[in-house]
Amino acid sequence: MARPRNAHGVHPHAVHGGNEIHIPLIEPDIQISHIRLSDKTSRLVSRGRHFARTGGRYAAGNATLAQQREVTMKRKIAIAALVAASAAAQAADRFPILTPEQITPEQAKLVQMLLAGPRGGGDASPEAVNRILKGGPFNAWLRSPDLGDRLQKVGEYIRFNTSLQLRLNEFAILITARHWTSQYEWYAHLPLALKAGLDPKIAADLAMNKRPANMKDDEAAVYDFCTQLHRRKKVSDAAYKRAVALFGEKGVMDLIGVSGYYTAVSMTLNVAEVPVPAGQNNPLKPLR
């Protein structure tokens, strides 16, 4: 008798040797037939679809909880690969989206940690996996998952636990993105900066590589400190003392941290050639 299938035509249990292991089904009804794919991408889609539907097979006597979680994560990555295939132009030959067969347990663990943290908000859906893999530096960082994990933990502090006001922290991120002409970084963080209260005119001046007019005292302190650090590789006594007076020594260290972390992010994005989403123009012009 044929085993029952769910609404997506997938068996609700992985069966091996007569023993069943329940693996939560997460495959959405993904339709990509309207997309013209290259032969290489078509092969990726075919493998991803097959793995997403089979989910791997483990004997009940041998499968550990960790193995089942690894299978579940690989299935999510497989589904995300189907979605990512429609944007295959991203980093066409640089750090392509990994296929399920290529994902190691260490890489799957890194994805799980990203999803469980404040970036993912605990959302482990295929769409969340897709966001992690398609945007930002994380797909590239999977190539060195131990390094990637250490970096993302630094980034978690920089973004969500810094002593700096969010408006100033995002301003420092934009200063770094402008210095590196990191298109995706600017695209991703400009809305966050504006939402945090940064004047759009300040962002527009910065995008043109001009010293923004009409900055508040704390914004001017951040601009001078970060710009000197990026361009001169050091800061003047005046810039340092002003920053300490406004933010304290911890705040100065957090300014250094945000500048350094997002330098690493911008380097990764530029090397990986991560583009802004389709239909969007690059927000930054090359520096002269």
mmCIF file of N, CA and C in Angstrom, residues 48-165:
data_model
loop_
_atom_site.group_PDB
_atom_site.id
_atom_site.type_symbol
_atom_site.label_atom_id
_atom_site.label_comp_id
_atom_site.label_asym_id
_atom_site.label_seq_id
_atom_site.Cartn_x
_atom_site.Cartn_y
_atom_site.Cartn_z
ATOM 1 N N GLY A 48 18.229 20.076 -5.410
ATOM 2 C CA GLY A 48 17.588 20.675 -4.239
ATOM 3 C C GLY A 48 16.183 20.153 -4.043
ATOM 4 N N ARG A 49 15.424 20.057 -5.169
ATOM 5 C CA ARG A 49 14.053 19.556 -5.065
ATOM 6 C C ARG A 49 14.033 18.117 -4.577
ATOM 7 N N HIS A 50 14.962 17.286 -5.114
ATOM 8 C CA HIS A 50 15.003 15.886 -4.704
ATOM 9 C C HIS A 50 15.312 15.771 -3.220
ATOM 10 N N PHE A 51 16.309 16.526 -2.749
ATOM 11 C CA PHE A 51 16.674 16.429 -1.343
ATOM 12 C C PHE A 51 15.573 16.977 -0.447
ATOM 13 N N ALA A 52 14.937 18.055 -0.887
ATOM 14 C CA ALA A 52 13.868 18.630 -0.076
ATOM 15 C C ALA A 52 12.718 17.659 0.100
ATOM 16 N N ARG A 53 12.480 16.844 -0.935
ATOM 17 C CA ARG A 53 11.345 15.921 -0.870
ATOM 18 C C ARG A 53 11.690 14.639 -0.128
ATOM 19 N N THR A 54 12.957 14.190 -0.226
ATOM 20 C CA THR A 54 13.315 12.960 0.465
ATOM 21 C C THR A 54 13.718 13.223 1.896
ATOM 22 N N GLY A 55 14.396 14.349 2.125
ATOM 23 C CA GLY A 55 14.795 14.688 3.486
ATOM 24 C C GLY A 55 15.915 13.822 4.020
ATOM 25 N N GLY A 56 16.495 12.925 3.195
ATOM 26 C CA GLY A 56 17.528 12.026 3.698
ATOM 27 C C GLY A 56 16.849 10.845 4.380
ATOM 28 N N ARG A 57 17.605 9.818 4.620
ATOM 29 C CA ARG A 57 17.060 8.633 5.262
ATOM 30 C C ARG A 57 17.975 8.218 6.407
ATOM 31 N N TYR A 58 17.409 8.061 7.592
ATOM 32 C CA TYR A 58 18.152 7.581 8.734
ATOM 33 C C TYR A 58 17.404 6.410 9.349
ATOM 34 N N ALA A 59 18.115 5.363 9.710
ATOM 35 C CA ALA A 59 17.496 4.271 10.448
ATOM 36 C C ALA A 59 17.205 4.739 11.857
ATOM 37 N N ALA A 60 16.057 4.350 12.387
ATOM 38 C CA ALA A 60 15.646 4.824 13.701
ATOM 39 C C ALA A 60 16.650 4.430 14.770
ATOM 40 N N GLY A 61 17.274 3.263 14.608
ATOM 41 C CA GLY A 61 18.222 2.816 15.616
ATOM 42 C C GLY A 61 19.519 3.594 15.590
ATOM 43 N N ASN A 62 19.802 4.289 14.513
ATOM 44 C CA ASN A 62 21.078 4.966 14.360
ATOM 45 C C ASN A 62 20.968 6.477 14.394
ATOM 46 N N ALA A 63 19.788 7.028 14.106
ATOM 47 C CA ALA A 63 19.639 8.475 13.994
ATOM 48 C C ALA A 63 19.594 9.118 15.367
ATOM 49 N N THR A 64 20.419 10.136 15.563
ATOM 50 C CA THR A 64 20.387 10.923 16.779
ATOM 51 C C THR A 64 19.555 12.166 16.535
ATOM 52 N N LEU A 65 19.190 12.849 17.627
ATOM 53 C CA LEU A 65 18.434 14.086 17.488
ATOM 54 C C LEU A 65 19.212 15.098 16.672
ATOM 55 N N ALA A 66 20.537 15.139 16.891
ATOM 56 C CA ALA A 66 21.373 16.073 16.136
ATOM 57 C C ALA A 66 21.329 15.758 14.651
ATOM 58 N N GLN A 67 21.327 14.462 14.310
ATOM 59 C CA GLN A 67 21.262 14.074 12.900
ATOM 60 C C GLN A 67 19.918 14.478 12.296
ATOM 61 N N GLN A 68 18.843 14.286 13.051
ATOM 62 C CA GLN A 68 17.537 14.674 12.540
ATOM 63 C C GLN A 68 17.453 16.176 12.321
ATOM 64 N N ARG A 69 18.028 16.937 13.255
ATOM 65 C CA ARG A 69 18.046 18.388 13.094
ATOM 66 C C ARG A 69 18.880 18.790 11.882
ATOM 67 N N GLU A 70 19.990 18.057 11.676
ATOM 68 C CA GLU A 70 20.827 18.360 10.508
ATOM 69 C C GLU A 70 20.063 18.109 9.221
ATOM 70 N N VAL A 71 19.320 17.003 9.193
ATOM 71 C CA VAL A 71 18.508 16.703 8.013
ATOM 72 C C VAL A 71 17.487 17.807 7.784
ATOM 73 N N THR A 72 16.803 18.216 8.865
ATOM 74 C CA THR A 72 15.790 19.264 8.745
ATOM 75 C C THR A 72 16.401 20.548 8.214
ATOM 76 N N MET A 73 17.568 20.931 8.753
ATOM 77 C CA MET A 73 18.217 22.155 8.292
ATOM 78 C C MET A 73 18.635 22.031 6.833
ATOM 79 N N LYS A 74 19.150 20.869 6.438
ATOM 80 C CA LYS A 74 19.550 20.700 5.041
ATOM 81 C C LYS A 74 18.342 20.775 4.113
ATOM 82 N N ARG A 75 17.203 20.284 4.571
ATOM 83 C CA ARG A 75 16.002 20.376 3.751
ATOM 84 C C ARG A 75 15.586 21.828 3.578
ATOM 85 N N LYS A 76 15.714 22.615 4.657
ATOM 86 C CA LYS A 76 15.386 24.034 4.561
ATOM 87 C C LYS A 76 16.337 24.736 3.604
ATOM 88 N N ILE A 77 17.622 24.386 3.695
ATOM 89 C CA ILE A 77 18.596 24.985 2.789
ATOM 90 C C ILE A 77 18.309 24.564 1.354
ATOM 91 N N ALA A 78 17.876 23.315 1.173
ATOM 92 C CA ALA A 78 17.523 22.850 -0.167
ATOM 93 C C ALA A 78 16.389 23.670 -0.750
ATOM 94 N N ILE A 79 15.366 23.913 0.067
ATOM 95 C CA ILE A 79 14.219 24.693 -0.400
ATOM 96 C C ILE A 79 14.651 26.122 -0.699
ATOM 97 N N ALA A 80 15.493 26.677 0.176
ATOM 98 C CA ALA A 80 15.989 28.031 -0.060
ATOM 99 C C ALA A 80 16.789 28.098 -1.352
ATOM 100 N N ALA A 81 17.497 27.022 -1.668
ATOM 101 C CA ALA A 81 18.275 27.007 -2.904
ATOM 102 C C ALA A 81 17.376 27.109 -4.121
ATOM 103 N N LEU A 82 16.167 26.535 -4.032
ATOM 104 C CA LEU A 82 15.232 26.646 -5.147
ATOM 105 C C LEU A 82 14.842 28.097 -5.375
ATOM 106 N N VAL A 83 14.573 28.795 -4.270
ATOM 107 C CA VAL A 83 14.201 30.197 -4.385
ATOM 108 C C VAL A 83 15.381 31.022 -4.871
ATOM 109 N N ALA A 84 16.556 30.737 -4.320
ATOM 110 C CA ALA A 84 17.747 31.492 -4.692
ATOM 111 C C ALA A 84 18.121 31.274 -6.147
ATOM 112 N N ALA A 85 17.702 30.148 -6.713
ATOM 113 C CA ALA A 85 18.039 29.878 -8.106
ATOM 114 C C ALA A 85 17.466 30.914 -9.052
ATOM 115 N N SER A 86 16.337 31.509 -8.660
ATOM 116 C CA SER A 86 15.721 32.526 -9.506
ATOM 117 C C SER A 86 16.523 33.811 -9.535
ATOM 118 N N ALA A 87 17.473 33.921 -8.604
ATOM 119 C CA ALA A 87 18.364 35.086 -8.574
ATOM 120 C C ALA A 87 19.794 34.613 -8.738
ATOM 121 N N ALA A 88 19.987 33.674 -9.658
ATOM 122 C CA ALA A 88 21.284 33.034 -9.802
ATOM 123 C C ALA A 88 22.379 33.987 -10.240
ATOM 124 N N ALA A 89 21.990 35.185 -10.680
ATOM 125 C CA ALA A 89 23.016 36.146 -11.076
ATOM 126 C C ALA A 89 23.847 36.596 -9.894
ATOM 127 N N GLN A 90 23.296 36.448 -8.669
ATOM 128 C CA GLN A 90 24.057 36.856 -7.491
ATOM 129 C C GLN A 90 25.322 36.025 -7.397
ATOM 130 N N ALA A 91 26.467 36.731 -7.317
ATOM 131 C CA ALA A 91 27.751 36.076 -7.121
ATOM 132 C C ALA A 91 27.837 34.838 -8.007
ATOM 133 N N ALA A 92 27.618 35.029 -9.316
ATOM 134 C CA ALA A 92 27.461 33.911 -10.240
ATOM 135 C C ALA A 92 28.546 32.860 -10.082
ATOM 136 N N ASP A 93 29.789 33.283 -9.981
ATOM 137 C CA ASP A 93 30.890 32.340 -9.846
ATOM 138 C C ASP A 93 31.638 32.515 -8.540
ATOM 139 N N ARG A 94 31.161 33.387 -7.664
ATOM 140 C CA ARG A 94 31.828 33.638 -6.391
ATOM 141 C C ARG A 94 30.903 33.243 -5.250
ATOM 142 N N PHE A 95 31.326 32.249 -4.493
ATOM 143 C CA PHE A 95 30.534 31.767 -3.367
ATOM 144 C C PHE A 95 29.098 31.467 -3.771
ATOM 145 N N PRO A 96 28.882 30.589 -4.762
ATOM 146 C CA PRO A 96 27.500 30.259 -5.124
ATOM 147 C C PRO A 96 26.773 29.607 -3.957
ATOM 148 N N ILE A 97 25.450 29.688 -3.992
ATOM 149 C CA ILE A 97 24.643 29.062 -2.947
ATOM 150 C C ILE A 97 24.976 27.575 -2.890
ATOM 151 N N LEU A 98 25.281 27.087 -1.708
ATOM 152 C CA LEU A 98 25.668 25.689 -1.561
ATOM 153 C C LEU A 98 24.478 24.764 -1.785
ATOM 154 N N THR A 99 24.737 23.632 -2.410
ATOM 155 C CA THR A 99 23.699 22.621 -2.575
ATOM 156 C C THR A 99 23.591 21.806 -1.287
ATOM 157 N N PRO A 100 22.473 21.133 -1.070
ATOM 158 C CA PRO A 100 22.320 20.344 0.159
ATOM 159 C C PRO A 100 23.424 19.326 0.363
ATOM 160 N N GLU A 101 23.900 18.723 -0.732
ATOM 161 C CA GLU A 101 24.947 17.715 -0.611
ATOM 162 C C GLU A 101 26.271 18.315 -0.139
ATOM 163 N N GLN A 102 26.438 19.626 -0.342
ATOM 164 C CA GLN A 102 27.686 20.279 0.023
ATOM 165 C C GLN A 102 27.684 20.803 1.451
ATOM 166 N N ILE A 103 26.520 20.951 2.056
ATOM 167 C CA ILE A 103 26.422 21.526 3.390
ATOM 168 C C ILE A 103 26.986 20.555 4.428
ATOM 169 N N THR A 104 27.943 21.026 5.215
ATOM 170 C CA THR A 104 28.517 20.217 6.284
ATOM 171 C C THR A 104 27.739 20.448 7.577
ATOM 172 N N PRO A 105 27.908 19.568 8.562
ATOM 173 C CA PRO A 105 27.244 19.794 9.853
ATOM 174 C C PRO A 105 27.639 21.125 10.481
ATOM 175 N N GLU A 106 28.890 21.528 10.322
ATOM 176 C CA GLU A 106 29.333 22.806 10.890
ATOM 177 C C GLU A 106 28.631 23.977 10.210
ATOM 178 N N GLN A 107 28.456 23.884 8.902
ATOM 179 C CA GLN A 107 27.760 24.945 8.171
ATOM 180 C C GLN A 107 26.287 24.991 8.549
ATOM 181 N N ALA A 108 25.662 23.827 8.674
ATOM 182 C CA ALA A 108 24.261 23.775 9.084
ATOM 183 C C ALA A 108 24.089 24.366 10.480
ATOM 184 N N LYS A 109 25.056 24.127 11.358
ATOM 185 C CA LYS A 109 24.997 24.671 12.716
ATOM 186 C C LYS A 109 25.048 26.199 12.685
ATOM 187 N N LEU A 110 25.904 26.752 11.807
ATOM 188 C CA LEU A 110 25.998 28.206 11.700
ATOM 189 C C LEU A 110 24.664 28.798 11.238
ATOM 190 N N VAL A 111 24.034 28.174 10.253
ATOM 191 C CA VAL A 111 22.731 28.652 9.788
ATOM 192 C C VAL A 111 21.714 28.596 10.916
ATOM 193 N N GLN A 112 21.728 27.512 11.679
ATOM 194 C CA GLN A 112 20.801 27.376 12.800
ATOM 195 C C GLN A 112 21.004 28.488 13.817
ATOM 196 N N MET A 113 22.269 28.824 14.099
ATOM 197 C CA MET A 113 22.550 29.877 15.081
ATOM 198 C C MET A 113 22.089 31.237 14.579
ATOM 199 N N LEU A 114 22.260 31.485 13.283
ATOM 200 C CA LEU A 114 21.794 32.748 12.724
ATOM 201 C C LEU A 114 20.280 32.862 12.804
ATOM 202 N N LEU A 115 19.596 31.766 12.521
ATOM 203 C CA LEU A 115 18.137 31.780 12.571
ATOM 204 C C LEU A 115 17.613 31.920 13.995
ATOM 205 N N ALA A 116 18.340 31.331 14.949
ATOM 206 C CA ALA A 116 17.888 31.363 16.335
ATOM 207 C C ALA A 116 18.171 32.700 17.006
ATOM 208 N N GLY A 117 19.107 33.484 16.460
ATOM 209 C CA GLY A 117 19.495 34.752 17.062
ATOM 210 C C GLY A 117 18.584 35.889 16.653
ATOM 211 N N PRO A 118 18.957 37.113 17.027
ATOM 212 C CA PRO A 118 18.093 38.264 16.742
ATOM 213 C C PRO A 118 17.936 38.560 15.252
ATOM 214 N N ARG A 119 18.870 38.143 14.421
ATOM 215 C CA ARG A 119 18.700 38.360 12.979
ATOM 216 C C ARG A 119 17.548 37.535 12.430
ATOM 217 N N GLY A 120 17.458 36.273 12.888
ATOM 218 C CA GLY A 120 16.405 35.392 12.409
ATOM 219 C C GLY A 120 15.161 35.441 13.252
ATOM 220 N N GLY A 121 15.298 35.875 14.497
ATOM 221 C CA GLY A 121 14.147 35.971 15.384
ATOM 222 C C GLY A 121 13.493 34.643 15.703
ATOM 223 N N GLY A 122 14.262 33.556 15.558
ATOM 224 C CA GLY A 122 13.693 32.244 15.833
ATOM 225 C C GLY A 122 12.897 31.664 14.684
ATOM 226 N N ASP A 123 12.829 32.379 13.569
ATOM 227 C CA ASP A 123 12.096 31.911 12.392
ATOM 228 C C ASP A 123 12.973 30.939 11.616
ATOM 229 N N ALA A 124 12.584 29.673 11.579
ATOM 230 C CA ALA A 124 13.358 28.655 10.871
ATOM 231 C C ALA A 124 12.685 28.228 9.577
ATOM 232 N N SER A 125 11.846 29.090 9.030
ATOM 233 C CA SER A 125 11.144 28.755 7.791
ATOM 234 C C SER A 125 12.114 28.781 6.612
ATOM 235 N N PRO A 126 11.744 28.134 5.508
ATOM 236 C CA PRO A 126 12.591 28.198 4.314
ATOM 237 C C PRO A 126 12.834 29.631 3.839
ATOM 238 N N GLU A 127 11.820 30.489 4.008
ATOM 239 C CA GLU A 127 11.993 31.883 3.589
ATOM 240 C C GLU A 127 13.071 32.559 4.419
ATOM 241 N N ALA A 128 13.143 32.235 5.712
ATOM 242 C CA ALA A 128 14.169 32.810 6.577
ATOM 243 C C ALA A 128 15.549 32.307 6.181
ATOM 244 N N VAL A 129 15.649 31.014 5.858
ATOM 245 C CA VAL A 129 16.926 30.472 5.385
ATOM 246 C C VAL A 129 17.338 31.179 4.104
ATOM 247 N N ASN A 130 16.374 31.408 3.231
ATOM 248 C CA ASN A 130 16.665 32.084 1.968
ATOM 249 C C ASN A 130 17.205 33.494 2.194
ATOM 250 N N ARG A 131 16.604 34.215 3.154
ATOM 251 C CA ARG A 131 17.094 35.559 3.456
ATOM 252 C C ARG A 131 18.529 35.524 3.954
ATOM 253 N N ILE A 132 18.842 34.546 4.787
ATOM 254 C CA ILE A 132 20.192 34.426 5.327
ATOM 255 C C ILE A 132 21.199 34.148 4.215
ATOM 256 N N LEU A 133 20.828 33.266 3.280
ATOM 257 C CA LEU A 133 21.768 32.857 2.233
ATOM 258 C C LEU A 133 21.910 33.896 1.134
ATOM 259 N N LYS A 134 20.843 34.615 0.819
ATOM 260 C CA LYS A 134 20.879 35.527 -0.322
ATOM 261 C C LYS A 134 21.418 36.898 0.019
ATOM 262 N N GLY A 135 21.195 37.383 1.224
ATOM 263 C CA GLY A 135 21.587 38.741 1.575
ATOM 264 C C GLY A 135 22.674 38.745 2.628
ATOM 265 N N GLY A 136 23.524 39.730 2.574
ATOM 266 C CA GLY A 136 24.566 39.855 3.571
ATOM 267 C C GLY A 136 25.737 38.924 3.313
ATOM 268 N N PRO A 137 26.640 38.825 4.289
ATOM 269 C CA PRO A 137 27.891 38.089 4.091
ATOM 270 C C PRO A 137 27.812 36.613 4.458
ATOM 271 N N PHE A 138 26.659 36.147 4.942
ATOM 272 C CA PHE A 138 26.625 34.857 5.621
ATOM 273 C C PHE A 138 26.831 33.672 4.684
ATOM 274 N N ASN A 139 26.352 33.748 3.451
ATOM 275 C CA ASN A 139 26.592 32.660 2.513
ATOM 276 C C ASN A 139 28.083 32.483 2.274
ATOM 277 N N ALA A 140 28.814 33.582 2.153
ATOM 278 C CA ALA A 140 30.269 33.489 1.990
ATOM 279 C C ALA A 140 30.922 32.967 3.265
ATOM 280 N N TRP A 141 30.454 33.427 4.411
ATOM 281 C CA TRP A 141 31.059 33.005 5.674
ATOM 282 C C TRP A 141 30.857 31.526 5.954
ATOM 283 N N LEU A 142 29.863 30.916 5.313
ATOM 284 C CA LEU A 142 29.682 29.470 5.473
ATOM 285 C C LEU A 142 30.913 28.695 5.027
ATOM 286 N N ARG A 143 31.718 29.266 4.147
ATOM 287 C CA ARG A 143 32.918 28.568 3.674
ATOM 288 C C ARG A 143 33.933 28.372 4.792
ATOM 289 N N SER A 144 33.873 29.200 5.810
ATOM 290 C CA SER A 144 34.709 29.034 7.004
ATOM 291 C C SER A 144 33.791 29.187 8.210
ATOM 292 N N PRO A 145 33.014 28.146 8.519
ATOM 293 C CA PRO A 145 31.932 28.297 9.488
ATOM 294 C C PRO A 145 32.392 28.677 10.888
ATOM 295 N N ASP A 146 33.586 28.244 11.297
ATOM 296 C CA ASP A 146 34.065 28.635 12.616
ATOM 297 C C ASP A 146 34.343 30.129 12.657
ATOM 298 N N LEU A 147 35.021 30.629 11.631
ATOM 299 C CA LEU A 147 35.241 32.072 11.524
ATOM 300 C C LEU A 147 33.899 32.796 11.407
ATOM 301 N N GLY A 148 33.013 32.272 10.565
ATOM 302 C CA GLY A 148 31.710 32.895 10.376
ATOM 303 C C GLY A 148 30.931 33.001 11.674
ATOM 304 N N ASP A 149 31.005 31.961 12.504
ATOM 305 C CA ASP A 149 30.293 31.991 13.773
ATOM 306 C C ASP A 149 30.871 33.060 14.698
ATOM 307 N N ARG A 150 32.192 33.167 14.729
ATOM 308 C CA ARG A 150 32.816 34.178 15.588
ATOM 309 C C ARG A 150 32.477 35.586 15.108
ATOM 310 N N LEU A 151 32.488 35.755 13.793
ATOM 311 C CA LEU A 151 32.153 37.065 13.251
ATOM 312 C C LEU A 151 30.695 37.434 13.538
ATOM 313 N N GLN A 152 29.785 36.481 13.336
ATOM 314 C CA GLN A 152 28.369 36.817 13.527
ATOM 315 C C GLN A 152 28.067 37.127 14.985
ATOM 316 N N LYS A 153 28.820 36.543 15.914
ATOM 317 C CA LYS A 153 28.629 36.869 17.316
ATOM 318 C C LYS A 153 29.082 38.292 17.619
ATOM 319 N N VAL A 154 30.202 38.704 16.989
ATOM 320 C CA VAL A 154 30.621 40.103 17.120
ATOM 321 C C VAL A 154 29.545 41.017 16.536
ATOM 322 N N GLY A 155 29.056 40.650 15.366
ATOM 323 C CA GLY A 155 28.018 41.447 14.717
ATOM 324 C C GLY A 155 26.749 41.531 15.535
ATOM 325 N N GLU A 156 26.413 40.460 16.234
ATOM 326 C CA GLU A 156 25.220 40.478 17.080
ATOM 327 C C GLU A 156 25.358 41.527 18.175
ATOM 328 N N TYR A 157 26.558 41.618 18.774
ATOM 329 C CA TYR A 157 26.779 42.664 19.780
ATOM 330 C C TYR A 157 26.703 44.042 19.126
ATOM 331 N N ILE A 158 27.405 44.202 17.999
ATOM 332 C CA ILE A 158 27.478 45.513 17.344
ATOM 333 C C ILE A 158 26.089 46.020 16.989
ATOM 334 N N ARG A 159 25.237 45.162 16.492
ATOM 335 C CA ARG A 159 23.917 45.600 16.033
ATOM 336 C C ARG A 159 22.894 45.712 17.147
ATOM 337 N N PHE A 160 22.954 44.812 18.110
ATOM 338 C CA PHE A 160 21.837 44.705 19.040
ATOM 339 C C PHE A 160 22.182 45.014 20.499
ATOM 340 N N ASN A 161 23.464 45.166 20.820
ATOM 341 C CA ASN A 161 23.838 45.377 22.218
ATOM 342 C C ASN A 161 24.846 46.505 22.417
ATOM 343 N N THR A 162 25.127 47.264 21.394
ATOM 344 C CA THR A 162 26.087 48.345 21.512
ATOM 345 C C THR A 162 25.607 49.409 22.502
ATOM 346 N N SER A 163 26.572 50.134 23.059
ATOM 347 C CA SER A 163 26.229 51.228 23.969
ATOM 348 C C SER A 163 25.825 52.490 23.215
ATOM 349 N N LEU A 164 26.066 52.506 21.911
ATOM 350 C CA LEU A 164 25.745 53.685 21.110
ATOM 351 C C LEU A 164 24.250 53.740 20.798
ATOM 352 N N GLN A 165 23.723 54.940 20.650
ATOM 353 C CA GLN A 165 22.352 55.084 20.179
ATOM 354 C C GLN A 165 22.235 54.465 18.784
#
